[in-house]
Coordinates of C-alpha atoms in Angstrom, one line a residue:
Chain S
M99 CA -20.5 -26.0 -20.0
A100 CA -20.1 -29.5 -19.7
K101 CA -23.2 -31.9 -20.9
D102 CA -23.3 -33.8 -17.9
M103 CA -23.7 -30.1 -16.1
T104 CA -26.6 -28.6 -14.8
L105 CA -26.7 -25.0 -13.4
L106 CA -30.3 -23.6 -12.8
W107 CA -30.0 -19.5 -12.1
G108 CA -31.9 -16.9 -11.3
S109 CA -30.8 -13.5 -12.9
G110 CA -29.6 -10.4 -10.4
S111 CA -28.7 -12.4 -7.8
A112 CA -25.4 -12.2 -6.1
P113 CA -25.2 -15.9 -5.2
C114 CA -26.1 -16.9 -9.1
W115 CA -24.1 -14.8 -10.3
R116 CA -21.1 -16.5 -8.9
G117 CA -21.8 -19.9 -10.2
Y118 CA -21.5 -20.9 -14.1
H119 CA -24.8 -20.4 -16.3
Q120 CA -26.7 -22.6 -17.5
K121 CA -30.6 -22.8 -17.6
L122 CA -32.2 -19.5 -16.5
L123 CA -35.1 -19.1 -14.4
S124 CA -37.8 -16.5 -13.4
F125 CA -38.0 -14.9 -9.8
E126 CA -40.7 -13.3 -10.3
K127 CA -42.4 -16.1 -11.6
M128 CA -40.9 -17.9 -8.6
E129 CA -39.7 -20.6 -10.4
Y130 CA -37.3 -21.4 -8.0
K131 CA -39.8 -23.1 -5.8
S132 CA -41.0 -25.3 -8.8
Q133 CA -40.5 -29.4 -8.8
E134 CA -37.5 -29.5 -11.0
V135 CA -35.4 -26.6 -8.4
L136 CA -36.5 -28.8 -5.6
D137 CA -35.8 -32.2 -7.5
I138 CA -31.9 -30.8 -6.6
N139 CA -32.4 -28.4 -3.6
P140 CA -34.9 -29.2 -0.4
R141 CA -34.4 -25.3 -0.1
G142 CA -35.9 -24.1 -3.3
Q143 CA -33.4 -21.6 -3.4
L144 CA -31.2 -20.0 -6.6
P145 CA -28.3 -21.1 -7.5
S146 CA -29.0 -24.9 -7.8
F147 CA -26.6 -27.8 -9.4
K148 CA -25.8 -31.0 -10.6
H149 CA -22.9 -32.7 -11.8
G150 CA -23.5 -36.1 -12.5
N151 CA -25.2 -37.4 -9.8
I152 CA -23.3 -35.3 -7.5
V153 CA -25.5 -31.9 -6.0
V154 CA -24.1 -28.6 -4.7
N155 CA -26.4 -26.1 -4.5
E156 CA -24.6 -23.2 -1.9
S157 CA -22.8 -20.4 -4.2
Y158 CA -19.4 -20.7 -2.4
S159 CA -20.0 -24.6 -2.4
V160 CA -20.2 -24.7 -6.2
C161 CA -17.1 -22.4 -6.5
F162 CA -14.9 -24.7 -4.0
Y163 CA -16.1 -28.0 -5.6
L164 CA -15.6 -26.9 -9.6
E165 CA -12.5 -25.4 -7.9
S166 CA -11.8 -28.5 -6.5
Q167 CA -12.5 -31.1 -9.6
F168 CA -11.0 -28.8 -13.1
K169 CA -8.3 -27.3 -11.0
N170 CA -6.1 -27.9 -14.1
Q171 CA -8.1 -26.3 -16.6
G172 CA -8.9 -22.9 -16.7
T173 CA -7.8 -20.0 -14.7
K174 CA -6.1 -20.8 -11.7
L175 CA -8.5 -19.9 -8.8
I176 CA -6.4 -20.0 -5.8
P177 CA -3.3 -19.7 -6.1
D178 CA -0.4 -20.9 -4.4
D179 CA 1.4 -18.4 -2.9
T180 CA 0.5 -18.1 0.8
D181 CA 0.1 -14.9 1.6
Q182 CA -2.1 -14.7 -1.6
Q183 CA -4.2 -17.3 -0.5
A184 CA -4.5 -16.8 3.2
L185 CA -5.6 -13.2 1.4
M186 CA -8.3 -15.2 -0.8
Y187 CA -10.3 -16.6 2.2
Q188 CA -9.7 -13.5 4.2
R189 CA -11.3 -11.7 1.5
M190 CA -13.7 -14.6 0.8
F191 CA -15.2 -15.1 3.7
E192 CA -15.7 -11.4 4.5
G193 CA -17.4 -11.2 1.3
L194 CA -20.3 -13.1 3.0
T195 CA -20.6 -9.9 5.5
F196 CA -20.0 -7.8 2.6
Y197 CA -22.8 -9.1 1.0
D198 CA -25.3 -9.6 3.9
K199 CA -24.8 -5.3 4.7
A200 CA -25.1 -4.4 0.7
A201 CA -28.6 -6.7 0.9
A202 CA -30.2 -5.4 4.6
V203 CA -29.5 -2.4 2.6
V204 CA -30.7 -2.6 -1.1
Y205 CA -33.4 -5.5 -0.6
Y206 CA -34.6 -3.9 3.3
Q207 CA -38.0 -4.1 1.6
Y208 CA -38.2 -7.4 -0.1
Y209 CA -37.3 -8.8 3.4
V210 CA -38.8 -7.0 5.7
P211 CA -42.5 -7.6 6.1
E212 CA -44.5 -4.0 6.0
G213 CA -45.7 -4.0 9.3
E214 CA -41.6 -4.4 11.0
R215 CA -40.0 -1.3 9.5
H216 CA -38.4 0.9 10.9
D217 CA -36.2 4.1 10.2
S218 CA -33.9 3.4 13.1
A219 CA -33.3 0.3 10.8
V220 CA -32.5 1.9 7.6
K221 CA -30.1 3.9 9.0
R222 CA -28.3 1.9 11.3
N223 CA -27.8 -0.3 8.0
K224 CA -27.0 2.3 5.6
E225 CA -24.6 3.7 8.1
A226 CA -23.0 -0.4 8.4
L227 CA -23.4 -0.9 5.3
E228 CA -20.8 2.7 4.9
T229 CA -18.7 1.5 7.3
E230 CA -18.0 -2.4 5.3
L231 CA -17.7 -0.2 1.9
K232 CA -15.3 2.0 3.6
L233 CA -13.0 -1.1 4.8
W234 CA -12.8 -2.6 1.0
E235 CA -11.8 0.6 -0.1
G236 CA -9.5 0.6 2.2
Y237 CA -7.9 -2.8 1.2
L238 CA -8.2 -2.4 -2.6
Q239 CA -6.4 0.8 -1.6
K240 CA -3.4 -0.5 0.3
L241 CA -3.0 -3.3 -2.9
G242 CA -3.3 -0.4 -5.3
A243 CA -4.0 0.4 -8.9
G244 CA -4.7 -2.8 -10.5
S245 CA -5.1 -5.0 -8.5
Y246 CA -8.0 -7.6 -7.6
L247 CA -8.8 -8.6 -3.6
A248 CA -6.2 -10.7 -3.3
G249 CA -3.7 -9.0 -5.2
P250 CA -2.7 -9.0 -8.6
S251 CA -4.5 -12.3 -10.2
F252 CA -8.6 -12.7 -10.4
T253 CA -8.8 -15.0 -7.8
L254 CA -11.7 -17.2 -5.9
A255 CA -11.9 -14.1 -3.7
D256 CA -13.0 -11.6 -7.3
V257 CA -15.6 -14.9 -8.6
V258 CA -17.4 -14.3 -4.7
V259 CA -17.0 -10.8 -3.9
F260 CA -17.4 -8.9 -7.4
P261 CA -21.3 -10.2 -7.8
T262 CA -21.9 -7.6 -4.7
V263 CA -20.0 -5.0 -6.0
G264 CA -21.7 -5.2 -8.9
I265 CA -25.4 -4.8 -7.2
L266 CA -24.1 -1.9 -5.6
F267 CA -23.2 -0.1 -8.5
G268 CA -26.2 -1.5 -10.2
F269 CA -28.5 0.0 -7.6
G270 CA -26.6 3.4 -8.1
L271 CA -23.2 3.0 -5.4
S272 CA -21.2 6.7 -6.2
S273 CA -17.4 5.8 -7.8
Q274 CA -17.3 9.2 -7.0
R275 CA -17.8 8.2 -3.1
Y276 CA -16.0 4.8 -3.5
P277 CA -13.4 5.7 -6.0
K278 CA -11.1 2.1 -5.6
L279 CA -14.2 0.3 -5.4
G280 CA -15.1 1.6 -8.7
E281 CA -11.4 0.8 -10.7
Y282 CA -11.9 -2.4 -9.7
Y283 CA -15.9 -2.8 -10.4
A284 CA -14.8 -1.2 -14.4
L285 CA -11.7 -3.9 -14.4
V286 CA -13.7 -6.5 -13.7
K287 CA -16.6 -5.8 -15.8
E288 CA -14.2 -6.0 -18.4
R289 CA -13.1 -9.4 -18.1
P290 CA -14.7 -12.1 -20.7
S291 CA -16.5 -14.3 -17.9
I292 CA -18.3 -11.5 -16.3
K293 CA -19.0 -10.0 -19.2
A294 CA -20.6 -13.9 -20.1
S295 CA -22.3 -14.4 -17.6
W296 CA -23.9 -10.2 -16.6
P297 CA -27.8 -11.0 -15.7
P298 CA -29.3 -10.2 -19.0
H299 CA -32.3 -8.2 -17.1
W300 CA -29.8 -5.6 -16.1
V301 CA -28.7 -4.8 -19.6
E302 CA -31.8 -3.3 -20.1
D303 CA -33.2 -1.8 -16.6
L304 CA -32.3 -2.4 -13.2
E305 CA -35.4 -3.0 -11.9
G306 CA -35.9 0.6 -11.9
D307 CA -33.2 1.2 -8.6
G308 CA -30.5 2.5 -10.0
D309 CA -30.9 5.1 -7.2
T310 CA -31.4 3.2 -4.3
L311 CA -27.4 4.1 -2.9
K312 CA -27.6 7.9 -4.2
D313 CA -27.0 9.0 -0.5
V314 CA -24.3 6.2 0.6
Chain H
M959 CA -0.7 -24.5 18.6
A960 CA 2.5 -23.5 17.1
K961 CA 4.7 -20.4 18.9
D962 CA 4.4 -19.1 15.8
M963 CA 0.8 -19.0 15.9
T964 CA -2.0 -15.9 17.9
L965 CA -5.6 -16.7 18.4
L966 CA -7.9 -14.5 20.4
W967 CA -11.0 -15.9 21.4
G968 CA -14.0 -15.6 23.2
S969 CA -16.3 -18.5 25.3
G970 CA -19.6 -19.4 23.6
S971 CA -19.3 -18.4 20.1
A972 CA -19.6 -20.8 17.8
P973 CA -17.2 -18.6 15.0
C974 CA -14.7 -19.5 17.6
W975 CA -15.2 -22.4 18.0
R976 CA -14.7 -23.4 14.7
G977 CA -11.1 -22.4 15.2
Y978 CA -8.3 -23.7 17.8
H979 CA -7.6 -21.8 20.7
Q980 CA -5.3 -19.4 22.5
K981 CA -5.7 -16.2 24.2
L982 CA -9.6 -16.1 25.5
L983 CA -11.1 -12.8 25.8
S984 CA -14.1 -11.9 27.4
F985 CA -17.0 -10.8 25.4
E986 CA -18.5 -8.6 28.8
K987 CA -15.9 -6.6 29.0
M988 CA -16.0 -6.0 25.0
E989 CA -12.2 -6.9 25.0
Y990 CA -12.8 -7.7 21.5
K991 CA -12.6 -3.9 20.7
S992 CA -9.4 -3.7 22.8
Q993 CA -6.3 -2.3 20.5
E994 CA -5.1 -6.2 21.0
V995 CA -7.5 -7.2 19.1
L996 CA -7.8 -4.4 16.4
D997 CA -4.0 -4.0 15.6
I998 CA -5.0 -7.9 13.8
N999 CA -8.8 -6.9 13.0
P1000 CA -9.8 -4.0 11.9
R1001 CA -13.2 -5.2 12.6
G1002 CA -12.7 -5.7 16.0
Q1003 CA -14.4 -9.4 15.7
L1004 CA -13.6 -12.9 17.6
P1005 CA -11.9 -14.9 16.0
S1006 CA -8.9 -13.1 15.2
F1007 CA -6.0 -15.2 14.0
K1008 CA -2.1 -14.1 13.2
H1009 CA 0.5 -17.0 12.2
G1010 CA 3.8 -15.3 11.5
N1011 CA 2.8 -12.3 9.7
I1012 CA 0.0 -13.7 8.1
V1013 CA -3.6 -12.9 9.4
V1014 CA -7.3 -14.9 9.5
N1015 CA -10.0 -13.7 11.0
E1016 CA -13.3 -15.1 10.2
S1017 CA -13.7 -18.3 11.4
Y1018 CA -14.4 -20.1 7.8
S1019 CA -11.3 -18.9 6.6
V1020 CA -8.7 -20.5 9.3
C1021 CA -10.7 -23.6 8.6
F1022 CA -9.3 -23.5 4.9
Y1023 CA -6.1 -21.8 5.5
L1024 CA -5.3 -24.3 8.2
E1025 CA -6.0 -27.1 6.6
S1026 CA -4.6 -26.2 3.2
Q1027 CA -1.4 -25.1 5.0
F1028 CA -1.0 -28.1 7.0
K1029 CA -2.7 -30.8 5.2
N1030 CA -0.7 -33.6 5.8
Q1031 CA -0.7 -33.5 9.6
G1032 CA -3.2 -34.7 12.6
T1033 CA -6.9 -35.6 11.2
K1034 CA -7.3 -35.7 7.2
L1035 CA -10.5 -32.5 7.3
I1036 CA -11.3 -32.6 3.4
P1037 CA -11.7 -36.6 2.0
D1038 CA -10.6 -37.5 -1.2
D1039 CA -13.2 -39.0 -2.7
T1040 CA -15.6 -37.2 -4.8
D1041 CA -18.9 -37.8 -3.3
Q1042 CA -18.1 -37.0 0.5
Q1043 CA -16.1 -33.5 -0.6
A1044 CA -19.0 -32.3 -2.6
L1045 CA -21.3 -33.0 0.3
M1046 CA -18.9 -31.9 3.0
Y1047 CA -18.8 -28.4 0.7
Q1048 CA -22.5 -28.4 0.5
R1049 CA -23.1 -28.8 4.2
M1050 CA -20.1 -26.2 5.4
F1051 CA -21.9 -23.4 3.3
E1052 CA -25.7 -24.4 4.3
G1053 CA -24.1 -24.8 7.5
L1054 CA -23.8 -20.8 7.7
T1055 CA -27.5 -20.8 7.1
F1056 CA -28.4 -23.0 9.8
Y1057 CA -26.6 -20.5 11.9
D1058 CA -28.3 -18.0 11.1
K1059 CA -31.6 -19.1 11.8
A1060 CA -30.2 -20.5 15.1
A1061 CA -28.8 -16.5 16.2
A1062 CA -32.1 -14.9 14.3
V1063 CA -33.9 -17.1 17.3
V1064 CA -31.7 -17.6 20.1
Y1065 CA -29.5 -13.7 20.0
Y1066 CA -33.2 -12.0 18.6
Q1067 CA -32.4 -10.1 21.9
Y1068 CA -28.8 -8.7 21.3
Y1069 CA -29.1 -8.1 17.9
V1070 CA -32.8 -6.5 17.3
P1071 CA -33.0 -2.8 19.4
E1072 CA -35.9 -2.6 21.7
G1073 CA -37.8 -0.3 19.9
E1074 CA -37.7 -2.5 17.0
R1075 CA -39.2 -6.8 18.4
H1076 CA -42.0 -7.9 17.1
D1077 CA -43.5 -10.9 18.2
S1078 CA -44.4 -11.9 14.1
A1079 CA -40.6 -11.2 13.6
V1080 CA -40.3 -14.4 16.5
K1081 CA -42.9 -16.7 15.4
R1082 CA -41.0 -16.6 11.6
N1083 CA -38.0 -16.7 13.1
K1084 CA -38.3 -19.9 15.2
E1085 CA -40.9 -21.2 12.7
A1086 CA -37.4 -20.8 9.9
L1087 CA -35.4 -22.6 12.7
E1088 CA -37.7 -25.6 13.1
T1089 CA -37.3 -26.0 9.0
E1090 CA -34.3 -26.0 9.2
L1091 CA -33.6 -28.2 11.6
K1092 CA -35.8 -30.5 10.3
L1093 CA -33.7 -30.5 7.4
W1094 CA -30.7 -31.7 9.3
E1095 CA -32.6 -34.3 11.0
G1096 CA -33.5 -35.9 7.5
Y1097 CA -29.6 -35.2 6.1
L1098 CA -28.9 -37.5 9.6
Q1099 CA -31.6 -39.5 8.9
K1100 CA -30.4 -40.6 5.0
L1101 CA -26.8 -40.6 6.3
G1102 CA -27.2 -43.4 9.0
A1103 CA -26.0 -43.7 12.4
G1104 CA -22.9 -42.9 14.3
S1105 CA -22.5 -40.9 11.0
Y1106 CA -20.6 -37.5 10.1
L1107 CA -22.5 -34.6 8.5
A1108 CA -20.5 -35.5 5.1
G1109 CA -20.5 -39.0 5.9
P1110 CA -18.3 -41.5 7.8
S1111 CA -15.5 -39.7 8.8
F1112 CA -15.2 -36.5 10.6
T1113 CA -14.5 -33.5 8.3
L1114 CA -14.4 -29.7 7.8
A1115 CA -18.3 -29.8 7.9
D1116 CA -18.6 -31.1 11.2
V1117 CA -15.5 -27.9 12.2
V1118 CA -17.7 -25.7 11.4
V1119 CA -21.7 -27.0 11.9
F1120 CA -21.3 -28.5 15.3
P1121 CA -20.6 -25.5 17.4
T1122 CA -24.0 -24.7 15.7
V1123 CA -25.5 -27.4 16.8
G1124 CA -23.3 -27.2 20.2
I1125 CA -25.3 -23.7 21.5
L1126 CA -28.9 -25.2 19.7
F1127 CA -29.1 -27.7 22.1
G1128 CA -27.0 -25.8 25.0
F1129 CA -29.7 -23.5 24.7
G1130 CA -32.4 -26.3 25.2
L1131 CA -32.8 -27.8 22.4
S1132 CA -35.2 -31.4 22.8
S1133 CA -32.7 -34.6 21.2
Q1134 CA -36.4 -36.2 21.7
R1135 CA -38.5 -34.1 19.2
Y1136 CA -34.7 -33.7 17.2
P1137 CA -33.3 -37.1 18.0
K1138 CA -31.0 -37.8 14.8
L1139 CA -29.5 -34.5 15.7
G1140 CA -29.1 -36.0 19.5
E1141 CA -27.1 -38.9 18.0
Y1142 CA -24.6 -36.5 16.5
Y1143 CA -24.1 -34.0 19.6
A1144 CA -23.7 -37.0 22.0
L1145 CA -21.4 -38.8 18.8
V1146 CA -19.3 -35.0 18.4
K1147 CA -18.9 -34.2 21.4
E1148 CA -16.8 -36.8 22.8
R1149 CA -13.7 -36.2 20.4
P1150 CA -10.9 -35.4 22.4
S1151 CA -10.6 -32.0 19.8
I1152 CA -14.2 -31.2 20.9
K1153 CA -13.9 -31.1 24.8
A1154 CA -10.5 -30.0 24.7
S1155 CA -11.6 -26.7 23.2
W1156 CA -15.4 -26.7 25.0
P1157 CA -16.4 -23.2 26.0
P1158 CA -15.0 -23.0 29.4
H1159 CA -18.0 -20.6 30.6
W1160 CA -20.3 -23.3 29.4
V1161 CA -19.2 -26.1 32.3
E1162 CA -21.1 -23.8 35.0
D1163 CA -23.6 -21.7 33.2
L1164 CA -25.3 -21.6 29.9
E1165 CA -26.1 -18.1 31.0
G1166 CA -28.8 -19.1 32.4
D1167 CA -30.2 -19.1 29.0
G1168 CA -30.7 -22.8 28.8
D1169 CA -34.4 -23.1 28.1
T1170 CA -34.5 -20.7 25.7
L1171 CA -34.9 -23.0 23.0
K1172 CA -37.7 -25.8 25.2
D1173 CA -40.3 -24.9 22.6
V1174 CA -38.7 -24.9 19.5

């Protein structure tokens, strides 16, 4: 990472995994509410990113900004081909819904205060995630073996959606039940950029939640 | 709109307002679950957009796709200036959070089944929206009078965030309490593209919810 770039991030967060890495802060210690973060992000959220005097905090914004500024360096992440580009944009923003549906299940207890939890909501969220997963299975099925989310090459769609897939398998999603997503996960996690950015606290322990999704 | 483009949309929806307009479908009649929509959008959601054989459904995807395909036509919506472009990306994706926080208040009864509603959640959502609104007041305050969301020109940030602002004022947000947002709303709603795309069912009646936000 260039010297004039600062990225503050947290391990295991999908939005953070979408970015480059530099300074790892602790979620447990609530370092995302520290002055260092607040100085560049009034929301006190990670990731927070600074390039020279330019601050860009939302993970999707960071991707678009970096791709726009450095489009001739490294892997080309926005395809020139019109169909692939359209599919990439489509999958990128469906990826937000995918993440929301995954988060509603995986982080339910974190987001919903104890007195507001309902079995009916848990059931509905689980069913919504299953419907969502079947859509993505279908998308990958249609593209064929060895494909990325928007076609034959790795694009911004993979940059933003893979972390959600990684979290789902980390929380115990079955690759028997979702074989195309399983293949996609196996394909992408071997990429050097993904290996280099793997959430370090996952190497040893996924917060003991490795079977949260075993029934999904 | 060109002949090879099809847009299916619904009146009063922020995601639909972000796009161009063509065929208006009825939310009340659940026409978004009709075969016409499902043929191009397996989610059965509006907006749904088709350009030739290319289908792009998510409202943000449609914006990026159209801007990429037609960047030399009409108003230039992505500034060349690096600072303005970075700010545009930042505000665009903060705009998703803004919309979520607005929707959590305005559409609470729609999204949350009766048996799962809690006064504590309503209160928390209202406070979260107030915090969010103060952030945007501050952003506009800093940019100065007559500014758009990413600087002196109208950009994709305005395309995607203005509908949220429009909905908030439509549901009774006070421009006394949020004067910068009020000025911004007044500025943008006079633009010909906004006037031409104003949700038709709002002209007469905002579903009787014009004072939902009077205490926010």
